[in-house]
Short mmCIF file of C-alpha atoms and ligand atoms in Angstrom, two decimals:
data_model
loop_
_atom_site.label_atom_id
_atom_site.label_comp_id
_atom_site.label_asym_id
_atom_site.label_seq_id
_atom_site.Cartn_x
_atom_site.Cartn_y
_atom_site.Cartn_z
CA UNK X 1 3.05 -71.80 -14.85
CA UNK X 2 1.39 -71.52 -18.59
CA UNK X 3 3.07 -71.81 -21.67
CA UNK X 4 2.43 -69.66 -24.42
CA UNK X 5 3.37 -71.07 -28.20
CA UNK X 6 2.96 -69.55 -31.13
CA UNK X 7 4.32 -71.85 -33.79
CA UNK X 8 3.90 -70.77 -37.71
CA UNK X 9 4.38 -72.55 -40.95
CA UNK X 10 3.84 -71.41 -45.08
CA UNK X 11 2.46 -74.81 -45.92
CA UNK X 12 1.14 -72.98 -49.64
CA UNK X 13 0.26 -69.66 -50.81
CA UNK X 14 -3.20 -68.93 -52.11
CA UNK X 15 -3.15 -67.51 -54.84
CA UNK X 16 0.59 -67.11 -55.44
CA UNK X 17 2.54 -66.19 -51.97
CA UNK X 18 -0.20 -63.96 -51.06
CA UNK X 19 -2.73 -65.51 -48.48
CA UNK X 20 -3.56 -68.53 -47.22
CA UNK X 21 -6.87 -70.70 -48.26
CA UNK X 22 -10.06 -70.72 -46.16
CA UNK X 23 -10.20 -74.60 -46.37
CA UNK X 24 -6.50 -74.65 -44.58
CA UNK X 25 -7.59 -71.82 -41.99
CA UNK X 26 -10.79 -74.48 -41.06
CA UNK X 27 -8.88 -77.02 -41.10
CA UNK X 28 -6.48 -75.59 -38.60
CA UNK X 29 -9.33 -74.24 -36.41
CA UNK X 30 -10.69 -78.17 -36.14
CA UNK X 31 -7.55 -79.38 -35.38
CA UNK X 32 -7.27 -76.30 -32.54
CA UNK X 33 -10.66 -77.71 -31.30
CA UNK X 34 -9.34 -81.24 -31.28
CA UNK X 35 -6.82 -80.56 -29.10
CA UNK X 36 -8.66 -78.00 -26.73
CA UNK X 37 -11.12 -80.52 -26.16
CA UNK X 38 -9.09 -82.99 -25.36
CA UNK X 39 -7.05 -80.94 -22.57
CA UNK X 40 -3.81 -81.04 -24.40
CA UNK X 41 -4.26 -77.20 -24.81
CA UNK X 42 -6.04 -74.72 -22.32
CA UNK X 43 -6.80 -72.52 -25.35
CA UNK X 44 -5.98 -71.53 -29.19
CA UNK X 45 -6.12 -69.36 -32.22
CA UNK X 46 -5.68 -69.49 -35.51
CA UNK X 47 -4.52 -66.73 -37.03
CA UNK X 48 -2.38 -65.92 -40.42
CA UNK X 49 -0.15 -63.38 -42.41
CA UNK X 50 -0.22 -63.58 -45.39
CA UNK X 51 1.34 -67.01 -46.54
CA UNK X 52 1.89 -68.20 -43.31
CA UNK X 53 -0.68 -69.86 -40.14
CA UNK X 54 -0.09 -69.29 -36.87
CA UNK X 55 -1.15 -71.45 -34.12
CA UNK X 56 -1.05 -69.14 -30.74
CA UNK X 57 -1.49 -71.53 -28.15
CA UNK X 58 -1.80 -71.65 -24.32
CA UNK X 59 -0.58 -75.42 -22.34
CA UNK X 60 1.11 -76.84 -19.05
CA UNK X 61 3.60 -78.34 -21.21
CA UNK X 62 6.86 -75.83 -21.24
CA UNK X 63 8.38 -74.82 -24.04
CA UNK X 64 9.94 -77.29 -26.65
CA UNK X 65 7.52 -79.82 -25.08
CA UNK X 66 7.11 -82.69 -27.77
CA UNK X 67 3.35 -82.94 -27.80
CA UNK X 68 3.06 -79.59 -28.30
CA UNK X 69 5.14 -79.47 -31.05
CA UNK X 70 4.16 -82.48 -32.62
CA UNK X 71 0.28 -81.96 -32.66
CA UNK X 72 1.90 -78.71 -34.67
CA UNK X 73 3.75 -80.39 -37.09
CA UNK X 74 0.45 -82.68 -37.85
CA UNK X 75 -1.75 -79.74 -37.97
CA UNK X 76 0.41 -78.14 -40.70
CA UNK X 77 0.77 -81.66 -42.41
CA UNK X 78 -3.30 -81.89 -42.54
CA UNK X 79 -3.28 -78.05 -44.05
CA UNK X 80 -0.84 -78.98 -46.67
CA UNK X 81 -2.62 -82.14 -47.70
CA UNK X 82 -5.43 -79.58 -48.56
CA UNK X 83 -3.22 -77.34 -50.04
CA UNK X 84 -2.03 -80.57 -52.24
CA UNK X 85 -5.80 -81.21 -53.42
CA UNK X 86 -6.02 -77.62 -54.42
CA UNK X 87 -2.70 -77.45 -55.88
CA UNK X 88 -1.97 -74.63 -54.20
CA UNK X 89 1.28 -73.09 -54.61
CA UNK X 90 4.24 -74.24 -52.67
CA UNK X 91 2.07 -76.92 -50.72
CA UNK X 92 3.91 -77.62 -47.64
CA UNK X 93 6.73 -75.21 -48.46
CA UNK X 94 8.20 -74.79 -44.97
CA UNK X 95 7.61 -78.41 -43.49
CA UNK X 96 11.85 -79.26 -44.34
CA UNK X 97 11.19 -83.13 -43.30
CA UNK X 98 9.48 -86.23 -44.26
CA UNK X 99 8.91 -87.42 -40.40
CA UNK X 100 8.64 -85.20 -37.03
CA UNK X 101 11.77 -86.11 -34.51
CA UNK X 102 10.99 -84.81 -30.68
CA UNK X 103 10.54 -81.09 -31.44
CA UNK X 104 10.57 -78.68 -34.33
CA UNK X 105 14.06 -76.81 -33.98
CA UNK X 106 15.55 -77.11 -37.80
CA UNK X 107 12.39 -78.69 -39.10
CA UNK X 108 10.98 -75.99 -40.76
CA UNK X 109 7.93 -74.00 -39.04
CA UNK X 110 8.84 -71.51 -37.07
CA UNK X 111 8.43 -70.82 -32.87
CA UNK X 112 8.22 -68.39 -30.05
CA UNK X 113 7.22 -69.61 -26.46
CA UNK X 114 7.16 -68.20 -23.27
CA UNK X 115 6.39 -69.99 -20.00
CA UNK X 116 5.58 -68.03 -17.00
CA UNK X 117 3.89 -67.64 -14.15
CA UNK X 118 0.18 -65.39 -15.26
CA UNK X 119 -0.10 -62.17 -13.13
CA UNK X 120 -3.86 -60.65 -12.46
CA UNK X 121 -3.75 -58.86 -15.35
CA UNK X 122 -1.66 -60.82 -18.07
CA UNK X 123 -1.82 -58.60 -21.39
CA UNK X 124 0.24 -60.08 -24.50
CA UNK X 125 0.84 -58.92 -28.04
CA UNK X 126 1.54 -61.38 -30.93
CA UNK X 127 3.01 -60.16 -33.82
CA UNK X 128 3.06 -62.00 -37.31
CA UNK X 129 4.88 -61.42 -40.11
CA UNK X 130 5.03 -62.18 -43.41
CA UNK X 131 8.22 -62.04 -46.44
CA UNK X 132 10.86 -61.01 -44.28
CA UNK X 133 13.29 -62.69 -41.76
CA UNK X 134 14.20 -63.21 -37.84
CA UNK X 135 16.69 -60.04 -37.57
CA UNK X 136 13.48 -58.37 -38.84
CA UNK X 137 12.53 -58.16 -35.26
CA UNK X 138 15.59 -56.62 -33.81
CA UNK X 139 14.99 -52.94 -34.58
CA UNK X 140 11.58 -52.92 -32.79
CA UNK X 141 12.94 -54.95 -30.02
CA UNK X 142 15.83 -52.47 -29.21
CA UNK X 143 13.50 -49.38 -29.04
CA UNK X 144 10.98 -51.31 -27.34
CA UNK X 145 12.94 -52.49 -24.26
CA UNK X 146 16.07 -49.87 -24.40
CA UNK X 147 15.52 -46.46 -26.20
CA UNK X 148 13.91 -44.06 -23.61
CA UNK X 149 12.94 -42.18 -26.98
CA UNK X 150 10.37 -45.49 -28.01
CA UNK X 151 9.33 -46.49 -23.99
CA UNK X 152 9.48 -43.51 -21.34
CA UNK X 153 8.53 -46.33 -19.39
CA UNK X 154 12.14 -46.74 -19.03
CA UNK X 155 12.70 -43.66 -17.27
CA UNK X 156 10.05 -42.94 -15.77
CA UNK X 157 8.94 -46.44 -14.08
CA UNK X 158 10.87 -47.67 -11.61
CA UNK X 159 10.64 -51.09 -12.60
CA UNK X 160 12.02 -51.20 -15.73
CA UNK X 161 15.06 -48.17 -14.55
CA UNK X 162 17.59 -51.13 -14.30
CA UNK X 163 17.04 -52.45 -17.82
CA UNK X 164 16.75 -55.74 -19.73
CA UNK X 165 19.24 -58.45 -21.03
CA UNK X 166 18.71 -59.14 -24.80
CA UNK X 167 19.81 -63.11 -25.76
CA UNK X 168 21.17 -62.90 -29.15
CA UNK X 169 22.18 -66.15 -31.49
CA UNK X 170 24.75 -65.74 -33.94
CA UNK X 171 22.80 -67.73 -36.54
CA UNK X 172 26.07 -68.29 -38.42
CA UNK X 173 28.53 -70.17 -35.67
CA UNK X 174 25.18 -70.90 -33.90
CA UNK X 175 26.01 -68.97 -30.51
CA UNK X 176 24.43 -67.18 -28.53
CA UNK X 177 24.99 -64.10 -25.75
CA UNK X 178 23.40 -62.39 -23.58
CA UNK X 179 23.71 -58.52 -23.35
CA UNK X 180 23.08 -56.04 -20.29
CA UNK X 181 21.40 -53.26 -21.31
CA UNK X 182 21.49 -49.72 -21.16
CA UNK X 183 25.38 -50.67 -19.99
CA UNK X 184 26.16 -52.93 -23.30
CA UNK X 185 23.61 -51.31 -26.06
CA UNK X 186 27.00 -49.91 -28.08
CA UNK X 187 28.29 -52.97 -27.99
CA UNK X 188 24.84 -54.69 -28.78
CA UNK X 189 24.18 -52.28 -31.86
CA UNK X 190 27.26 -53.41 -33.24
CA UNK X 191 25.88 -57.09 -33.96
CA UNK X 192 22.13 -57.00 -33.75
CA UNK X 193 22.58 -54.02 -36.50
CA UNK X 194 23.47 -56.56 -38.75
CA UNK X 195 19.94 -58.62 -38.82
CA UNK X 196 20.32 -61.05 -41.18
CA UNK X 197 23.13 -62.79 -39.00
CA UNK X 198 22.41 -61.94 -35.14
CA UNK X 199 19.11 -62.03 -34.17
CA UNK X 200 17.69 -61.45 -30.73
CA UNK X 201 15.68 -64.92 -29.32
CA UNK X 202 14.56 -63.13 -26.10
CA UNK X 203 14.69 -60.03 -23.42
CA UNK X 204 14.59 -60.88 -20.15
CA UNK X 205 13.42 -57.65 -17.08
CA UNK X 206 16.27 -57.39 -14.99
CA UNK X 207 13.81 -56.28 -12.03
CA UNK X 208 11.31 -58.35 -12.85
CA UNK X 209 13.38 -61.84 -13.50
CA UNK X 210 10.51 -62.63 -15.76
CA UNK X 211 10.95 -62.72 -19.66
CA UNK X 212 9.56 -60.34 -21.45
CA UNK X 213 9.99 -61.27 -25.42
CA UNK X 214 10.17 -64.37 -27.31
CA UNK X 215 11.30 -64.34 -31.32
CA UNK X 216 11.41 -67.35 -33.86
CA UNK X 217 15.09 -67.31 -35.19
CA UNK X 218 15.77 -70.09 -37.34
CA UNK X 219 16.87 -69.30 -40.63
CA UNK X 220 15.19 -71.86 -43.17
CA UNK X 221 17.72 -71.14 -45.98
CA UNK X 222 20.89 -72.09 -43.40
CA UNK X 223 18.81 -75.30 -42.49
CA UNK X 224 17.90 -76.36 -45.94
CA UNK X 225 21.26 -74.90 -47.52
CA UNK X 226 19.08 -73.70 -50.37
CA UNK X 227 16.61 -70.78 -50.69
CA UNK X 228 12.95 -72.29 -49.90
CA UNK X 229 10.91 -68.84 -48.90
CA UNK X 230 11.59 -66.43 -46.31
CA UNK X 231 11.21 -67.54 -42.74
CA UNK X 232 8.28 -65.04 -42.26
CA UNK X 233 9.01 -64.78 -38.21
CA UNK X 234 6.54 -64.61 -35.18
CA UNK X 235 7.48 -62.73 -31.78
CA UNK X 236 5.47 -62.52 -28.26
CA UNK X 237 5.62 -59.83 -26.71
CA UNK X 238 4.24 -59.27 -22.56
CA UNK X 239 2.97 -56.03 -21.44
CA UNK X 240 2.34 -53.37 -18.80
CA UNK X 241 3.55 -53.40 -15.40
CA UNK X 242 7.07 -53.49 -15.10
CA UNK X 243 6.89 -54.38 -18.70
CA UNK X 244 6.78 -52.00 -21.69
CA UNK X 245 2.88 -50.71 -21.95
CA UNK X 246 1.04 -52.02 -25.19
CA UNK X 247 1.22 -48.70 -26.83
CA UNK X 248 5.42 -48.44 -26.25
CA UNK X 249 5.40 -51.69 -27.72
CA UNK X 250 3.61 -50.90 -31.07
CA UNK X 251 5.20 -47.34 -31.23
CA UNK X 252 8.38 -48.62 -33.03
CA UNK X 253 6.52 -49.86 -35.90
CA UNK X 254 5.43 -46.42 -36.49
CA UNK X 255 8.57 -45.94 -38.80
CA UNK X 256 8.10 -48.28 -41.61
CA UNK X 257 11.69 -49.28 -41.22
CA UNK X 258 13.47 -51.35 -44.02
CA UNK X 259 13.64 -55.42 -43.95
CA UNK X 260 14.87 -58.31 -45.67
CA UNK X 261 12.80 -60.12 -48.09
CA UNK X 262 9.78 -59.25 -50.49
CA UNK X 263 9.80 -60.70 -53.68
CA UNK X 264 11.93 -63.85 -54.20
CA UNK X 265 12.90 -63.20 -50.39
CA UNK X 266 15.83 -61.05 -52.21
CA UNK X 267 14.97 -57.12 -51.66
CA UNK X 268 15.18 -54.69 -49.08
CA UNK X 269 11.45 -53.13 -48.41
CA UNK X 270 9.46 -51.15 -45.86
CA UNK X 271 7.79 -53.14 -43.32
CA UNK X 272 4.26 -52.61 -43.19
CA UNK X 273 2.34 -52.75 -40.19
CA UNK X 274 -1.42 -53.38 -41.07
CA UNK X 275 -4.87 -54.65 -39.64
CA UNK X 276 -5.77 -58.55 -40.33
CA UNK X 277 -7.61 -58.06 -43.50
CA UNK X 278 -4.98 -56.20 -45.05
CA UNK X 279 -2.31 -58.74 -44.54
CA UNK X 280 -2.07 -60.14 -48.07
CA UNK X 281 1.00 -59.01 -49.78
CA UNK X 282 0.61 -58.94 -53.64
CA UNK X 283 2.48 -55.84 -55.32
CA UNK X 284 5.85 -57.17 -55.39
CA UNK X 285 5.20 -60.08 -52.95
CA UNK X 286 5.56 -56.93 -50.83
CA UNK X 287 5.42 -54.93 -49.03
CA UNK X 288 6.61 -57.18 -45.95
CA UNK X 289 3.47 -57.23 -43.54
CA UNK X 290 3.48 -57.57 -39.75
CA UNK X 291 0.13 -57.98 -38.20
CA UNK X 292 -0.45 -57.23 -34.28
CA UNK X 293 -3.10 -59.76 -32.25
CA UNK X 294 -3.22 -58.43 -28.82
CA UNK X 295 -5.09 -60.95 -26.22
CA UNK X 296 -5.22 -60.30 -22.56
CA UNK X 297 -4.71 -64.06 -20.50
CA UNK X 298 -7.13 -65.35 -18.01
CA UNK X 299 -6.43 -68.91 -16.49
CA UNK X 300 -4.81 -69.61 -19.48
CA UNK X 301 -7.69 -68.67 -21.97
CA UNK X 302 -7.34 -66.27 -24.41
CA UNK X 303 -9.47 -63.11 -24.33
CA UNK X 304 -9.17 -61.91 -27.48
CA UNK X 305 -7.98 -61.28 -30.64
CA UNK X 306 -7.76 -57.64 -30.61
CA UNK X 307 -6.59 -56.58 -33.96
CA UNK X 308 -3.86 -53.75 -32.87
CA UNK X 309 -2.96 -52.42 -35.93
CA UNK X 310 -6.28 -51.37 -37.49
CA UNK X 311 -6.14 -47.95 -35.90
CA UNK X 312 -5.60 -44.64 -38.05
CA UNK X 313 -2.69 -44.07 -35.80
CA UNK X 314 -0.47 -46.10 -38.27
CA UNK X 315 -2.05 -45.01 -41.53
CA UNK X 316 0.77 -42.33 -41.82
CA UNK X 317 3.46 -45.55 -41.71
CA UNK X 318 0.81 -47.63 -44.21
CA UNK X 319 0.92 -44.01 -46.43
CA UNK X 320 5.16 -43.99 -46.22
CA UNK X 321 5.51 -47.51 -46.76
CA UNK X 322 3.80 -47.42 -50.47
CA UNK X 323 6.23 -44.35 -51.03
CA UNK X 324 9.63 -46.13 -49.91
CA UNK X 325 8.49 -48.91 -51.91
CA UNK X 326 8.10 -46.81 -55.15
CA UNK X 327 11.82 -45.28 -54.26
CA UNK X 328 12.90 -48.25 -54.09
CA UNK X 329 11.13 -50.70 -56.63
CA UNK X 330 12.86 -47.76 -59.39
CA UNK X 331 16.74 -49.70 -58.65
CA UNK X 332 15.04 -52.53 -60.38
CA UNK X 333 18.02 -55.16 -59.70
CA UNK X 334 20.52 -52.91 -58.28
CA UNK X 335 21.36 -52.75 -54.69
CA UNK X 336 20.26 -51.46 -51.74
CA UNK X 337 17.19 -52.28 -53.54
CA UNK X 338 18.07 -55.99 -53.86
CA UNK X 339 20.02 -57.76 -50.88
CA UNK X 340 23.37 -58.20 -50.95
CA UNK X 341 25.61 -60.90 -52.40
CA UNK X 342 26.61 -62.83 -49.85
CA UNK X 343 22.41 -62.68 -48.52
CA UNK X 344 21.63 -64.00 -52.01
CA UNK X 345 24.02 -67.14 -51.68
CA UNK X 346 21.45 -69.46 -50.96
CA UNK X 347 19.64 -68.83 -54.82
CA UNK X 348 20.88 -68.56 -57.86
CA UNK X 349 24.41 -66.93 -57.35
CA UNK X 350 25.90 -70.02 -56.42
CA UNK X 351 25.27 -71.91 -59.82
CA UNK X 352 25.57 -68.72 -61.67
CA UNK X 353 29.70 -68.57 -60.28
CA UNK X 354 30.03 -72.10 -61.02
CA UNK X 355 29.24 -71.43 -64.51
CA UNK X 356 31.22 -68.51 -65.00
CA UNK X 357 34.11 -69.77 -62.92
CA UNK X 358 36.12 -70.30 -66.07
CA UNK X 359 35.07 -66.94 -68.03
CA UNK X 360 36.78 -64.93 -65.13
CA UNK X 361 40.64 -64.43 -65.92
CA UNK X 362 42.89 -62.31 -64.10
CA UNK X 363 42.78 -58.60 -65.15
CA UNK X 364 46.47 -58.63 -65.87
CA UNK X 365 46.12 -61.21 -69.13
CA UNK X 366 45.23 -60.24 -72.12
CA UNK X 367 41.61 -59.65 -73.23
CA UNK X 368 41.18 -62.05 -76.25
CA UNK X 369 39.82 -59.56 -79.21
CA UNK X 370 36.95 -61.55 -80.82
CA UNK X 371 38.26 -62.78 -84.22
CA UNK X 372 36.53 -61.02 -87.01
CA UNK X 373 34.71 -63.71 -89.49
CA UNK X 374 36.74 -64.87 -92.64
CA UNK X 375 35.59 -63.02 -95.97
CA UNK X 376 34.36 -65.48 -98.34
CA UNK X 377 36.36 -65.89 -101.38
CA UNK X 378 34.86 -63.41 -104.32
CA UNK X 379 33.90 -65.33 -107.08
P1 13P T 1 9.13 -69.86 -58.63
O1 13P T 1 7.99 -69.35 -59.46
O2 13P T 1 10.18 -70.54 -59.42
O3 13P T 1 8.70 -70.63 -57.43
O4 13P T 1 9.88 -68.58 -58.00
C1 13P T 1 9.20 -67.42 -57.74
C2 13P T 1 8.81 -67.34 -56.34
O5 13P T 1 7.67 -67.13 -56.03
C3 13P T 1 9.87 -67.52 -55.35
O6 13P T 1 9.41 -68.20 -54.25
P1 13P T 2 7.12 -66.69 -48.71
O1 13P T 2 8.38 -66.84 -47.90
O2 13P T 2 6.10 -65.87 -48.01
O3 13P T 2 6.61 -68.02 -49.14
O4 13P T 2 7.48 -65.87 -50.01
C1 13P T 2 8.39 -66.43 -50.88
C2 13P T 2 8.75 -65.59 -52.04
O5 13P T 2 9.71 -65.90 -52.69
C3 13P T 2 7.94 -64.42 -52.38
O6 13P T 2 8.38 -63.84 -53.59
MG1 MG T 3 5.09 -69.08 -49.63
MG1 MG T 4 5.21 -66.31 -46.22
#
């Protein structure tokens, strides 16, 4: 069995929110070396979007193995020591804790792992993203693995006829279920619809009994109880064979469909899929990005990065996504443009009530007419 991690962090934004510094990406690819050469990993890449560094790792270990997670928390503590010295902006934004405690769940830095068992052809997609959430993954997931409209595979191949159970958490009440698809999709829609609370952590091949999909859900603003960034998620996704084919599983991002987060992590926007080099959001802090590395797995090595959205193919999604974002940006600070209420509770709208908590009165009492000023006396 291998394990493959990919485990992401903002530790600061160069310049702004928009990329992340050479001298962190080095420093990261060192650190990758260290720990190849020393056996603790079979292989690794570095790779980011925009703010954010991904380590996408291969290892014996499992997933939520300590050392694994650990050497990851150190790596992003070395890049943020860098981004310190440059006084880079938001140095070590997403690392929530002062010391690491057996594995990263509600530290900060973001995961998806899969352990399984390589087949002779092992072909996997990786998919970054950055200023936008967990649920942001949900759309693509459902067409991906249940809408015969996205993956004919589901029709027409035999293994993948019977379905696929989606795990979703309830990132609220922290619970999770697991849903049988094509028999529960209605019922599915109903909550993973609703993105920025249920979020699907994994789809499993009924036929296949392997797992198919890995996401990273944690929500950094319900861990740190304040707004510190978006959570910028990472998702693994296997292909071929039973499994959706590479191309079904980059057709859903086709649409430029609407996320959470942009600037201030408080506006709806288009997701934009887009090669490596273009993954530096600036107008806006936007438009959200989501980069594709494909890799195809040999003995646990990593052939690859192929960079699967640089293809003309999605210029036409590139092309609507700058005119959805115009649409849009024109609400200025009215909704749909900008989230919700009870999405913006983690930033300013909680200090905002408390200081107009006793300016509200109830619309049944009398408005107080402002008093007009005294005349002064005429001499
Ligand atoms: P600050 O400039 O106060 O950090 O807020 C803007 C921003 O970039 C939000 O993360
Ligand atoms: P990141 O989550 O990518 O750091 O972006 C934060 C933000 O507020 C952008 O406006
Ligand atoms: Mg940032
Ligand atoms: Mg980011």
């Amino acid at each position: 069995m291998i394990t493959l991690s990919v485990i992401k962090a903002d530790t600061g934004g160069f310049v702004g929110h928009s990329a992340v510094h050479p001298d962190m990406l080095a420093e990261a690819r060192r650190e990758l070396g260290r720990a190849t050469a020393s056996g603790l990993l079979i292989d690794g890449r570095v790779a980011s979007c925009g703010d954010d560094i991904s380590l996408i790792m291969t290892h014996t270990y499992g997933v939520d193995a300590g050392l694994i997670h650990s050497f990851a928390w150190d790596t992003f503590r070395a890049t943020t020591r860098i981004a310190q010295e440059l006084r880079l902006y938001g140095a070590g934004q997403d690392l929530l804790s002062d010391a690491f405690s057996g594995n990263l769940k509600g530290m900060g830095p973001g995961y998806a792992e899969l352990e399984f068992e390589e087949r002779p052809s092992e072909p996997v997609l990786c998919f970054l993203a950055d200023k936008t959430e967990p649920g942001a993954w949900n759309l693509p997931l459902y067409k991906m693995f249940a809408d015969p409209f996205n993956t004919p595979g589901l029709v027409i191949d035999e293994k993948m006829h019977a379905g696929f159970g989606f795990e979703v958490y309830d990132l609220y009440e922290e619970k999770r279920i697991v849903f049988d698809c094509p028999a529960d999709i209605y019922d599915m829609l109903m909550y993973i619809g609703a993105p920025a609370r249920y979020v699907v952590h994994g789809v499993r091949s009924k036929t296949l009994g392997e797992t198919a999909a890995a996401t990273s859900t944690q929500r950094l603003s319900l861990i740190a109880g304040k707004y510190v960034g978006k959570d910028d998620p990472v998702m693994i996704i296997r292909c071929q064979s039973g499994l959706p084919a590479v191309g079904e599983a980059l057709e859903p991002f086709a649409f430029p469909y609407t996320v959470a987060g942009c600037m201030r992590g408080s506006h709806h926007a288009p997701f934009m899929p887009v090669p490596v080099e273009h993954a530096h959001p600036s107008r806006f802090d936007g438009p959200p990005r989501v980069v594709c590395l494909g890799f195809q797995i040999r003995g646990g090595k990593l052939i690859g990065p192929r960079d699967m959205f640089d293809d003309p193919a999605f210029d036409r999604a590139r092309q609507q996504a700058g005119e959805v974002m115009d649409y849009l940006r024109r609400h200025g600070p009215f909704e749909p443009h900008r989230l919700p209420l009870e999405d913006l509770e983690y930033t300013t709208m909680s200090i905002l009530s408390r200081r107009l908590a006793n300016r509200w009165t109830p619309m049944t009492t009398e408005v107080a007419t402002p008093t007009p000023p005294t005349p002064s006396p005429v001499p």
